[in-house]
PDB file of C-alpha atoms in Angstrom:
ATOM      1  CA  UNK A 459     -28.940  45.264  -1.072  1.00 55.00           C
ATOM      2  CA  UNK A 460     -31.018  42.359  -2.513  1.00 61.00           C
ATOM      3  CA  UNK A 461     -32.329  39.936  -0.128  1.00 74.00           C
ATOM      4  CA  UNK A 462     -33.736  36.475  -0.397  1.00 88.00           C
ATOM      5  CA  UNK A 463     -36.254  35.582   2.318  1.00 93.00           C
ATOM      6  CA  UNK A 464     -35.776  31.888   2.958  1.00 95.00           C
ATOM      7  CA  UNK A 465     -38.188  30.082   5.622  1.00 96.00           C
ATOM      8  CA  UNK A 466     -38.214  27.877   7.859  1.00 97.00           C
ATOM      9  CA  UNK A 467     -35.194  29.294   9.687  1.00 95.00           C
ATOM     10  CA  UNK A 468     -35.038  25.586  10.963  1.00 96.00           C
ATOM     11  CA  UNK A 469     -37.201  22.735  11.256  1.00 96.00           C
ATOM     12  CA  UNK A 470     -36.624  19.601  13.526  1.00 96.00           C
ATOM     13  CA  UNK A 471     -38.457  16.324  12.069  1.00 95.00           C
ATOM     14  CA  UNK A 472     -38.986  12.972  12.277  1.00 96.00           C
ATOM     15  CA  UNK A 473     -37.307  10.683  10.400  1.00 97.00           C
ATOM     16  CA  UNK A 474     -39.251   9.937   7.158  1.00 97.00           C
ATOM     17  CA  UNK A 475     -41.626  12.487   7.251  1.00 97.00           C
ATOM     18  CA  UNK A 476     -41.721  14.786   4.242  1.00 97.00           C
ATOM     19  CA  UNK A 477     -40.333  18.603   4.304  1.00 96.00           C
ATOM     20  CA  UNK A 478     -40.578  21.661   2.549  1.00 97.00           C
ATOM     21  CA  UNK A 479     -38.500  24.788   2.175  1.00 97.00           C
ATOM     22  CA  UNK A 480     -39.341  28.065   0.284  1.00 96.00           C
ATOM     23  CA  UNK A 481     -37.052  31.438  -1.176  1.00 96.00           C
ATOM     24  CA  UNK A 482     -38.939  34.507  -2.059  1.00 95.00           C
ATOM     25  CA  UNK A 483     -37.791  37.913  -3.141  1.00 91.00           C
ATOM     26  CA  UNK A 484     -39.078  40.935  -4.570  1.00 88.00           C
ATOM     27  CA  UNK A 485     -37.043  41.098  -7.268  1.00 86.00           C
ATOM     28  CA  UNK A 486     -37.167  38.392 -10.721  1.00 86.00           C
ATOM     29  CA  UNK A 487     -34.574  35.927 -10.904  1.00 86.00           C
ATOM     30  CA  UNK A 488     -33.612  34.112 -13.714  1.00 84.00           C
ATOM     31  CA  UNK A 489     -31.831  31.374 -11.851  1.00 88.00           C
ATOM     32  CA  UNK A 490     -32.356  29.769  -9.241  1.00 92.00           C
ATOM     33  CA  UNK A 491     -29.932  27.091  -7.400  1.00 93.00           C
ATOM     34  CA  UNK A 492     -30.323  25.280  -3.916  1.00 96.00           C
ATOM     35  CA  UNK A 493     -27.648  24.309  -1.834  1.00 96.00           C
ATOM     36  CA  UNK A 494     -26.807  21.966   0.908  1.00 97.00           C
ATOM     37  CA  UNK A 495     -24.063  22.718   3.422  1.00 97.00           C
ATOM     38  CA  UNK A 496     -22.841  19.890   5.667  1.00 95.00           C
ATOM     39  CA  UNK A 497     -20.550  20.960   8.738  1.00 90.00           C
ATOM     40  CA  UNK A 498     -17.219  21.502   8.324  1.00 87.00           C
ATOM     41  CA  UNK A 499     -17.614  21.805   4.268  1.00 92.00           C
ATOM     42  CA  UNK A 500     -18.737  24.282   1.717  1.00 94.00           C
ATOM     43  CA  UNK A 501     -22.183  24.120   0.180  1.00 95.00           C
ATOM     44  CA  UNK A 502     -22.714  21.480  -2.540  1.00 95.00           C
ATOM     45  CA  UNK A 503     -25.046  21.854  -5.642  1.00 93.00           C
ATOM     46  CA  UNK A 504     -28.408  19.929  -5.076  1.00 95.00           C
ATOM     47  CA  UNK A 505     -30.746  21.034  -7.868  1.00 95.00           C
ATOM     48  CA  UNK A 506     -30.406  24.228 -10.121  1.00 92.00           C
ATOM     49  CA  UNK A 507     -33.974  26.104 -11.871  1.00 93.00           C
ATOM     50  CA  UNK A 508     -33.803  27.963 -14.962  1.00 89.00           C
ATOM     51  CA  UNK A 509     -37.443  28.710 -16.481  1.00 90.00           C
ATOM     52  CA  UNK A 510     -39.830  29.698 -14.884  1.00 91.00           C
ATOM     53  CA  UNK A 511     -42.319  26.852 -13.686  1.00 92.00           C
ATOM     54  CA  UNK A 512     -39.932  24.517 -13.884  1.00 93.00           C
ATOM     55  CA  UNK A 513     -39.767  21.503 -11.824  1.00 95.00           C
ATOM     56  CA  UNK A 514     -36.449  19.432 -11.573  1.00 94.00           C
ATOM     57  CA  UNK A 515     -36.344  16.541  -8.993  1.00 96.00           C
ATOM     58  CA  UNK A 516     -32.707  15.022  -7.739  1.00 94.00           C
ATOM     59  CA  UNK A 517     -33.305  11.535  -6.197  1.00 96.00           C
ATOM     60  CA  UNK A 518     -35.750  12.653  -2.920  1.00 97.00           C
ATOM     61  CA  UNK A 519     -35.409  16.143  -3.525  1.00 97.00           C
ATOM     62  CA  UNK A 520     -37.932  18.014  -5.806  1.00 98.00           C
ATOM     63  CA  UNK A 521     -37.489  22.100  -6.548  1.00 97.00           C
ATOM     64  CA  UNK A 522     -39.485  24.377  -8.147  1.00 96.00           C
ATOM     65  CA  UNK A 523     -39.107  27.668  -9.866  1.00 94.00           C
ATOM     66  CA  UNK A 524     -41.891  30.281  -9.087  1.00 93.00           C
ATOM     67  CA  UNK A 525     -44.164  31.312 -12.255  1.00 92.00           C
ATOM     68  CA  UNK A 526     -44.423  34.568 -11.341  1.00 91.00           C
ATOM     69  CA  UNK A 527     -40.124  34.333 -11.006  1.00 90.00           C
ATOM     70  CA  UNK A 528     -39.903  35.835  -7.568  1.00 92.00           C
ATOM     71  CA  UNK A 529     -39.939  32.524  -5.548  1.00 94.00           C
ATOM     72  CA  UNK A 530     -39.083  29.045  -5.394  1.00 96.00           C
ATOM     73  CA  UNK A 531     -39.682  26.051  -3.221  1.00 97.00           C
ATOM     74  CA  UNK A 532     -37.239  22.504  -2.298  1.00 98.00           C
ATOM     75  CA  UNK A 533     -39.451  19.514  -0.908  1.00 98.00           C
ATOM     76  CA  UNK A 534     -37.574  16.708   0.304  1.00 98.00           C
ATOM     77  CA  UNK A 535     -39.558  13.068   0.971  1.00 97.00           C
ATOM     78  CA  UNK A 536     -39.130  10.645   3.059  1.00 97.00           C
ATOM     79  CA  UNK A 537     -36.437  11.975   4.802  1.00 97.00           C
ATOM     80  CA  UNK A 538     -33.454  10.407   6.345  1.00 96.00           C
ATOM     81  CA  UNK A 539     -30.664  11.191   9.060  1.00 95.00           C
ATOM     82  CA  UNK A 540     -28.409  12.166   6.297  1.00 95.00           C
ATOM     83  CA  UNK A 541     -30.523  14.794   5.022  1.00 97.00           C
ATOM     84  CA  UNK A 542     -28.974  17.156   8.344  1.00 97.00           C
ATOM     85  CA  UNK A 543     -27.277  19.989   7.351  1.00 97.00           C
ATOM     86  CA  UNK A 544     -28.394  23.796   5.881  1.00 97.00           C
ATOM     87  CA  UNK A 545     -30.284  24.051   2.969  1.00 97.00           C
ATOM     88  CA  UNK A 546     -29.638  27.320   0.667  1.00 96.00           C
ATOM     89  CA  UNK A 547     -31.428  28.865  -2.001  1.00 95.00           C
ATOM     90  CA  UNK A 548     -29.716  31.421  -4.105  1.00 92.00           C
ATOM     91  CA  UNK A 549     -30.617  33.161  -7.582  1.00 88.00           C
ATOM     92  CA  UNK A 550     -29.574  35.842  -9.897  1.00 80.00           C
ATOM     93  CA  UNK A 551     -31.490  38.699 -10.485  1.00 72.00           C
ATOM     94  CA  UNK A 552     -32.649  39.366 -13.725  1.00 62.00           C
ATOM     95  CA  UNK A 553     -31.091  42.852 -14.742  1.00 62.00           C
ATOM     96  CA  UNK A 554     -32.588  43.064 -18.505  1.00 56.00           C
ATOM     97  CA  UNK A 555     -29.558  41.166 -20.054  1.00 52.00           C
ATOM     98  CA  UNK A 556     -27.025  41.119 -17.565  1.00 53.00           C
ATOM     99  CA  UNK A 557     -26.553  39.139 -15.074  1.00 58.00           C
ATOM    100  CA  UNK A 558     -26.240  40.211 -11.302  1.00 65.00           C
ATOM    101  CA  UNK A 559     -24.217  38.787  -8.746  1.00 74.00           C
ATOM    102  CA  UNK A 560     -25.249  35.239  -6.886  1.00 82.00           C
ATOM    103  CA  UNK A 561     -27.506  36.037  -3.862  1.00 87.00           C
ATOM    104  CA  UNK A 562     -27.825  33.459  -1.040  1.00 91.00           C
ATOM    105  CA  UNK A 563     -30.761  32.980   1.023  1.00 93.00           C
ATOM    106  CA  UNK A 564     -29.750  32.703   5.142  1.00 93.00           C
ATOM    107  CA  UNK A 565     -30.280  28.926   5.195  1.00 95.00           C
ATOM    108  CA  UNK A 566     -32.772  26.234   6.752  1.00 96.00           C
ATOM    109  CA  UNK A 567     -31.758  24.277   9.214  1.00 96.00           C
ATOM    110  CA  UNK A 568     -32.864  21.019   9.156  1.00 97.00           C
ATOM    111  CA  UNK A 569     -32.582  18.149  12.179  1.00 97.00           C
ATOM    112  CA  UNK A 570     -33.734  14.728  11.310  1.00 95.00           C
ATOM    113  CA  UNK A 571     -34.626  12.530  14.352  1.00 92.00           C
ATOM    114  CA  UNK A 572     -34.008   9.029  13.755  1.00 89.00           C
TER     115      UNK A 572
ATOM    116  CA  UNK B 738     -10.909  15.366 -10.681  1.00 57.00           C
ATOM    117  CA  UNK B 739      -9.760  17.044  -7.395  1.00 71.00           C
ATOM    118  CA  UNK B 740     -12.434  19.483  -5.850  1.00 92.00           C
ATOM    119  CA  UNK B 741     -11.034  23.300  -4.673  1.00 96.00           C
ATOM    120  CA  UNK B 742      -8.775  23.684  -2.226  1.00 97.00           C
ATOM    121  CA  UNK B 743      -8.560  26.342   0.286  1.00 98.00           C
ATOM    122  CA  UNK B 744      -5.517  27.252   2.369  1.00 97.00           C
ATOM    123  CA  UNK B 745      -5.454  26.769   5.247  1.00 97.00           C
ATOM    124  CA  UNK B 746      -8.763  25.198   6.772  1.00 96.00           C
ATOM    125  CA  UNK B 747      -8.095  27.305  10.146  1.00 97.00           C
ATOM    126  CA  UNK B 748      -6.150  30.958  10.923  1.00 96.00           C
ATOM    127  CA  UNK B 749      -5.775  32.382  14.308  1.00 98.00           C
ATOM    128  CA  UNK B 750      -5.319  36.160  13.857  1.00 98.00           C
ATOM    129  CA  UNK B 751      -4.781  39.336  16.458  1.00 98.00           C
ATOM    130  CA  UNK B 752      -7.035  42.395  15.515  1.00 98.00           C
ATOM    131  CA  UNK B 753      -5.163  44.608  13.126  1.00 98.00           C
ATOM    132  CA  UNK B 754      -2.971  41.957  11.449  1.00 98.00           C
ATOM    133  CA  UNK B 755      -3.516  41.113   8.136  1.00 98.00           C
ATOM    134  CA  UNK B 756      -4.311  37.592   6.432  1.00 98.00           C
ATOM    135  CA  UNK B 757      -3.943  36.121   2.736  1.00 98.00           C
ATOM    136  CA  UNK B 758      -6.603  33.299   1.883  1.00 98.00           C
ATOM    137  CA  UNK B 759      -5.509  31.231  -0.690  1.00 98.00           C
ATOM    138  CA  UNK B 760      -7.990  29.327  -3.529  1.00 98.00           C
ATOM    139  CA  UNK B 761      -7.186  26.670  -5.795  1.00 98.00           C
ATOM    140  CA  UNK B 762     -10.229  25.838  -8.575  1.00 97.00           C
ATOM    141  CA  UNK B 763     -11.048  22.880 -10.213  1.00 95.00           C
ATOM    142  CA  UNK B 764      -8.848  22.257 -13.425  1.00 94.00           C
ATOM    143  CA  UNK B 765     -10.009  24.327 -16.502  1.00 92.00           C
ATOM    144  CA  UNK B 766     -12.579  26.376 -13.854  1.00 92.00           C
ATOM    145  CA  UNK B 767     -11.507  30.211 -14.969  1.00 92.00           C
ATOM    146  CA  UNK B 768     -13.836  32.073 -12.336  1.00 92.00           C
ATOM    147  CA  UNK B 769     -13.482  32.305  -9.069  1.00 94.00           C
ATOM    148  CA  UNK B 770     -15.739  33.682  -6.437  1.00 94.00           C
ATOM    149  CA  UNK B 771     -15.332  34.799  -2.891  1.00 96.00           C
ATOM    150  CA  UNK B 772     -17.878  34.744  -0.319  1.00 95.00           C
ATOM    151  CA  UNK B 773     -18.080  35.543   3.726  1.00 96.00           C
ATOM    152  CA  UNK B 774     -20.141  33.372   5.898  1.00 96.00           C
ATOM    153  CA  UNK B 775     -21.241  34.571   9.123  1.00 94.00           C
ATOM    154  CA  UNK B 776     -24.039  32.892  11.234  1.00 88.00           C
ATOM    155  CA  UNK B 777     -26.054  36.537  11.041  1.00 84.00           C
ATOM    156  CA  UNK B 778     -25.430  37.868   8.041  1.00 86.00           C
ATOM    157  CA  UNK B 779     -25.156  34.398   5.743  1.00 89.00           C
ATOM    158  CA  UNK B 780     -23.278  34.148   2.673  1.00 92.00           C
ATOM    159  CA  UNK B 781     -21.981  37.284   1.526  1.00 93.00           C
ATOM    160  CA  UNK B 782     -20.634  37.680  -1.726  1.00 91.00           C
ATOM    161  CA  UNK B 783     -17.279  39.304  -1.666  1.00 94.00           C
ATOM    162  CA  UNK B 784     -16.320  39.835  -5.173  1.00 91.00           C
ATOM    163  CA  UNK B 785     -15.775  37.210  -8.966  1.00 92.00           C
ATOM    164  CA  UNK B 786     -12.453  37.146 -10.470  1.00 93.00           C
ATOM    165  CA  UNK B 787     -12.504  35.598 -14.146  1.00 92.00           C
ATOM    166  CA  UNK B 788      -8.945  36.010 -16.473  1.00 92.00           C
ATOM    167  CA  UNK B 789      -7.409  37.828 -13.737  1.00 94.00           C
ATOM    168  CA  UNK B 790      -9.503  40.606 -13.688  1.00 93.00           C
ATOM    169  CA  UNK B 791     -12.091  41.467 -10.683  1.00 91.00           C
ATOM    170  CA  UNK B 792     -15.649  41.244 -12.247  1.00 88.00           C
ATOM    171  CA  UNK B 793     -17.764  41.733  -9.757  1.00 85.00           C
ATOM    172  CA  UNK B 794     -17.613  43.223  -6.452  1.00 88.00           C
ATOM    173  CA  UNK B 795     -19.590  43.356  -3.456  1.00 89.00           C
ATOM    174  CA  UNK B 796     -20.451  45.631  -0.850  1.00 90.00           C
ATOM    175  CA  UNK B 797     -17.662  44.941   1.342  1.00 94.00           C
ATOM    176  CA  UNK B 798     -14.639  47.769   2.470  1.00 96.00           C
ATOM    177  CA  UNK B 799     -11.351  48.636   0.751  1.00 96.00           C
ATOM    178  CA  UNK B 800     -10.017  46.601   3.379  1.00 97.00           C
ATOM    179  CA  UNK B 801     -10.901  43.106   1.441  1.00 98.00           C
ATOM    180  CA  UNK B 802      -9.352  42.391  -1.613  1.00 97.00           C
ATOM    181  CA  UNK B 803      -8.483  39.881  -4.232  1.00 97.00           C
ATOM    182  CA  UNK B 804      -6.571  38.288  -7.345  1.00 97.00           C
ATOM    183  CA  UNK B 805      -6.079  36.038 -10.022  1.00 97.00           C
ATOM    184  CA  UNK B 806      -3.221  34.303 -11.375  1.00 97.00           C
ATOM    185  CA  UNK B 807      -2.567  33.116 -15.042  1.00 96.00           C
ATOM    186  CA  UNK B 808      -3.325  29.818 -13.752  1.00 95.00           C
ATOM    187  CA  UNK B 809      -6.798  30.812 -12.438  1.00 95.00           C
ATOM    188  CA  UNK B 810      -5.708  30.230  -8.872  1.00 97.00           C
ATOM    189  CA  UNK B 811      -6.664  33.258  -6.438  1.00 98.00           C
ATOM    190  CA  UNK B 812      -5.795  34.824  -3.027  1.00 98.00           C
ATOM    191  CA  UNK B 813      -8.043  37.376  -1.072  1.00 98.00           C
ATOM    192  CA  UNK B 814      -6.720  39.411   1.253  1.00 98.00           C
ATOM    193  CA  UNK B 815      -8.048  41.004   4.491  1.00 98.00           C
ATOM    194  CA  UNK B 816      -5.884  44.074   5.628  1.00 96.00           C
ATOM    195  CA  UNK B 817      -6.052  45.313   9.272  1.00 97.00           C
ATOM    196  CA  UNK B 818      -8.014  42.493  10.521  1.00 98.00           C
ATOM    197  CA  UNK B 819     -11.450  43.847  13.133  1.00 98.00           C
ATOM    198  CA  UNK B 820     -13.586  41.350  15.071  1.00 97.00           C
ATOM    199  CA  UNK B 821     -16.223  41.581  12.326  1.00 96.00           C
ATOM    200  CA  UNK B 822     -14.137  39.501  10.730  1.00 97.00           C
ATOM    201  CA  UNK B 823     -13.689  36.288  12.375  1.00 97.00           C
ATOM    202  CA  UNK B 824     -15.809  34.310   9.422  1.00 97.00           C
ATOM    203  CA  UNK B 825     -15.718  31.119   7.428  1.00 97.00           C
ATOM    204  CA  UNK B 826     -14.175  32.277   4.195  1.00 98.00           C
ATOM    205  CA  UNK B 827     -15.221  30.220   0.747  1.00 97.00           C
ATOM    206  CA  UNK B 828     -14.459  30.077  -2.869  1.00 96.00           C
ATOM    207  CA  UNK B 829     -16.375  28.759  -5.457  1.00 94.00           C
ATOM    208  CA  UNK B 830     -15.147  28.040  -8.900  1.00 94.00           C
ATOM    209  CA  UNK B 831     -17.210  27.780 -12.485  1.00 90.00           C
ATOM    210  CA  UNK B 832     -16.324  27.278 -16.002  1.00 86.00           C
ATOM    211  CA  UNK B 833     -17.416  30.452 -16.984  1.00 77.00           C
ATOM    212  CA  UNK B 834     -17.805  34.154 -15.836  1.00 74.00           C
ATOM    213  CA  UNK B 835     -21.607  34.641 -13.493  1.00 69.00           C
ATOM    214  CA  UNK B 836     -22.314  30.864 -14.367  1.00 68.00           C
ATOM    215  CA  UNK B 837     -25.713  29.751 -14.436  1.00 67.00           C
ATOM    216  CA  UNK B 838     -24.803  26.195 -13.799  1.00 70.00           C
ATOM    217  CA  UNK B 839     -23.862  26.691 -10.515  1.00 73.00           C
ATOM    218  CA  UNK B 840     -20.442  26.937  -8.678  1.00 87.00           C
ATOM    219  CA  UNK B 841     -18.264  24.562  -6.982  1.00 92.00           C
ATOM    220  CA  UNK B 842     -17.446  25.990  -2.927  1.00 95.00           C
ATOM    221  CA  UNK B 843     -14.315  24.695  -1.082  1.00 96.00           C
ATOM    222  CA  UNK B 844     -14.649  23.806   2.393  1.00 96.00           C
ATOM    223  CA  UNK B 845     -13.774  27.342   3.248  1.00 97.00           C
ATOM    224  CA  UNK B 846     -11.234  28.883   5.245  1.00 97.00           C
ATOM    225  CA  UNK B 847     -12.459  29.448   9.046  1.00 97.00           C
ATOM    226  CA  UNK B 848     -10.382  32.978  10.330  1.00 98.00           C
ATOM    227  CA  UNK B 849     -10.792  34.025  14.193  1.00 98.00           C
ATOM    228  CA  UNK B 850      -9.956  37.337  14.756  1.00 98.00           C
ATOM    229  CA  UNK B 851      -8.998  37.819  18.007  1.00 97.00           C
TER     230      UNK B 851
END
């Protein structure tokens, strides 16, 4: 099936440094949404991407959607201990008109050290 | 505006048993997605209900299943229950049918099989 290629697996930072996250595929999406999942809960909508090039920023968080539509990328700055938890990207693939199921990337881990 | 709610948070079940997941959506949500989490294999879309019809389907066995009631409210069912199985369970809701504004996840349904 489709994959999404999501990297780092994990990343363990100091507090307040800056971090960045990436999805690619080999397919074009015309969505893309990233997600944060805290333990114990379900994901929760951070930022969602629907042109390509576009840049939408939530508070610290900043996401892009790939020009070429096969990629896109979540920095977060200045990060803080609340920031823990897995971050996931997932899209739709662009089937001509229709829309294809919601594919999730396998998640970065992130660990903030205070 | 409550959040979904999945029943029950936890489920204890013996290999070959089967379970019924329960998923409540988010007033005036009408679709309602399933998805398997595992730590290897990520989120997994199971398969989108939307005016209690199935919609979409993933590439799961006959073994999963699912439905929708008038009231948008849905159940998936796992019949004779393998290892493979053990796996947080979560539903998302949307306003509309393979939304591209995102979905809303419950905090999931954790099922050991053992």
């Amino acid at each position: 099936g489709q994959q999404l290629n999501q990297s780092p697996q994990s990343m363990f930072i100091q507090e307040g440094e800056d971090v960045s996250m990436n999805c690619t595929s080999s397919s074009i999406f015309n969505t893309w949404l990233w997600y944060k999942q805290e333990p114990g809960e379900g994901p929760v909508l951070l930022i969602a991407l629907y042109k390509a090039g576009e840049l939408t920023s939530n508070g610290r968080l900043t996401a892009q959607f790939g020009i070429t539509r096969k990629d896109s990328f979540l920095n977060i700055s200045a990060s803080i201990p609340s920031d823990v938890g897995i971050y996931f990207c997932a899209g739709r693939i662009n089937y001509g008109g229709s829309q294809g199921n919601l594919i999730f990337g396998k998640g970065t881990k992130l660990s903030v050290k205070p | 505006k409550a959040g979904v709610t999945q029943t029950p948070r936890y489920l204890i079940k013996t290999r070959g048993q089967q379970v019924t997941l329960s998923c409540s959506p988010i007033s005036g949500h009408r679709s309602v997605s399933w998805y398997q989490q595992t730590p290897g294999q990520g989120l997994q879309f199971l398969f989108e209900y939307f005016s209690e019809t199935q919609r979409n389907k993933g590439n799961f066995p006959g073994r999963f299943s699912g439905r929708q009631f008038s009231n948008s409210r849905s159940e998936m069912n796992v019949s004779t229950l393998e290892l493979g199985d053990s796996a947080l369970y979560l539903c998302a809701s949307s306003l509309r049918l393979e939304s591209n504004y995102g979905y809303t996840f419950g905090s999931g349904t954790r099922l050991t099989v053992v």
